[in-house]
């Protein structure tokens, strides 16, 4: 009996986002199995398309003759069944195309990696794993949750933890230790774990923690720094035996047939938003994958996101907090007297300066600032006019003292700058970035080593000896044992931004930095009072997330509801909104012009809808996209040409609510 291959085409066209049936020739039956790459004819025999085989079925009653599979590109099954199921569900949830999701999940073909996998010793098995108890949460609390495939929002241990021995210490962040110990529990049962973290520093910390409790054969990386060859090797290794797959966004799509745990650290980080279609958030991928696999689910954070808080208040996630673990000693300084001299120039109150000076005698001190560079901006020294780039109009900045002014948007150098208002050629900095703060601290802490860590000077770790480390948010290096003191500056500037998630983002910045301090180390929150300062001082960080969620419910803003951003011509956007009908919650925001869009006349509207209508809304909007993408227009002379898409849809997009 002839077999039929059901394939998904590697095409971004929404009208081709379905399975196609092809006859499997007899000579290809042995190699044409689910998961392999194939080439198939599309419309005409002269046009070939890349595709993945999703399933093989027996030939049934198909009207007409099925086209044959042209070629099996490789006999290696790179698309795992559970990843296809995940990609299909994620694309449907986001009104997207499954092949766009598969590009995130499956790297391009790497012949060397495939040959090595085919030649592997199939009799080899990795070393057995002894489970490591999860410390900090009470005896057996997280172990029982993992065994029962539970779901939890976990408050991370807020200080570094040593997973090594007295002779060979291995210091890692508390959250990394918890994830490593939880993963060992799962792998000991010969199940896999998928752990997603925001950036490369977190991947490094987590890998170090995992290697302290697991053999290296059980740890596989999936991250943006890997080459395609490394990603392909990791993908095939993950399909071979139970492993812990770690990385950033792509780790959520790591194959694992026996999946026992899906976990995320700091899910509120913007790095988890995929910048390519269909723009899914890794948290949504984790939720879908957990529902499909039945694996345990953990969201770890110091200050949880409003999205996780919503799931907690729905009792879909249970709360797990550390038990008898010391919390950071946070001291707000809004009511304290200002310092004098160089400490005042560095924006440090007197009590914080004295504490930091004393701490810097025996260990490193962390100073978190808002912006990199020397100044946050440049103005004309004569008239005070803000300096802008002559190329793109962006703001000019100075990376360090006496440096040539440079655009903060496009990077163009402003050589020979002249003020368009008064003609002056001299610029002066306003505000204080990391480099200028470091210069001032060098005067306030004479004889102390000053270290700067930011995006242009990344540091993973600094030694546990006297120093002052000035770091931008998210770039704080780790210290074995933790910092002796932590100063959090520029809080007012961070909170002054416009955006839907400003408060929860700032709270994450502060708490993540405070957790890098040693147990008992003092943390000074400079210039901030009110509810946020109280929450930090008491280390009761669920309160601000709850208050934010209450406000969002009243305003019908995410995550209390879901949102869809519709961009295109006025007629297309209006028709899409009308097609949604009663599914929309509250007034439609827009349509409003989008001046930055390259297509003239483009408008944007934002519609809000309840979670219960998510499937209906996604299907309706995708149908509208397909209808408009499939329309051809008649040109003079009677020729027909496919028109450019007049409607773009993005679900759960936070960008329209954020300051540019």
mmCIF file of C-alpha atoms in Angstrom, residues 101 112 120 193 203 281-282 316 325 378-379 426 476 498 517 564 612 652:
data_model
loop_
_atom_site.group_PDB
_atom_site.id
_atom_site.type_symbol
_atom_site.label_atom_id
_atom_site.label_comp_id
_atom_site.label_asym_id
_atom_site.label_seq_id
_atom_site.Cartn_x
_atom_site.Cartn_y
_atom_site.Cartn_z
ATOM 1 C CA UNK A 101 7.719 29.224 14.793
ATOM 2 C CA UNK A 112 28.499 17.555 9.964
ATOM 3 C CA UNK A 120 26.906 7.784 17.376
ATOM 4 C CA UNK A 193 13.901 19.772 31.902
ATOM 5 C CA UNK A 203 22.894 31.266 30.963
ATOM 6 C CA UNK A 281 6.609 35.668 24.530
ATOM 7 C CA UNK A 282 8.565 32.758 25.987
ATOM 8 C CA UNK A 316 -3.707 28.459 38.572
ATOM 9 C CA UNK A 325 16.116 32.618 54.428
ATOM 10 C CA UNK A 378 24.608 66.680 25.638
ATOM 11 C CA UNK A 379 23.492 70.322 25.385
ATOM 12 C CA UNK A 426 30.984 73.493 22.534
ATOM 13 C CA UNK A 476 25.818 43.823 37.311
ATOM 14 C CA UNK A 498 6.283 56.403 30.303
ATOM 15 C CA UNK A 517 24.566 41.251 47.993
ATOM 16 C CA UNK A 564 -4.313 42.693 19.372
ATOM 17 C CA UNK A 612 -11.755 33.150 26.872
ATOM 18 C CA UNK A 652 -0.124 40.638 23.085
#
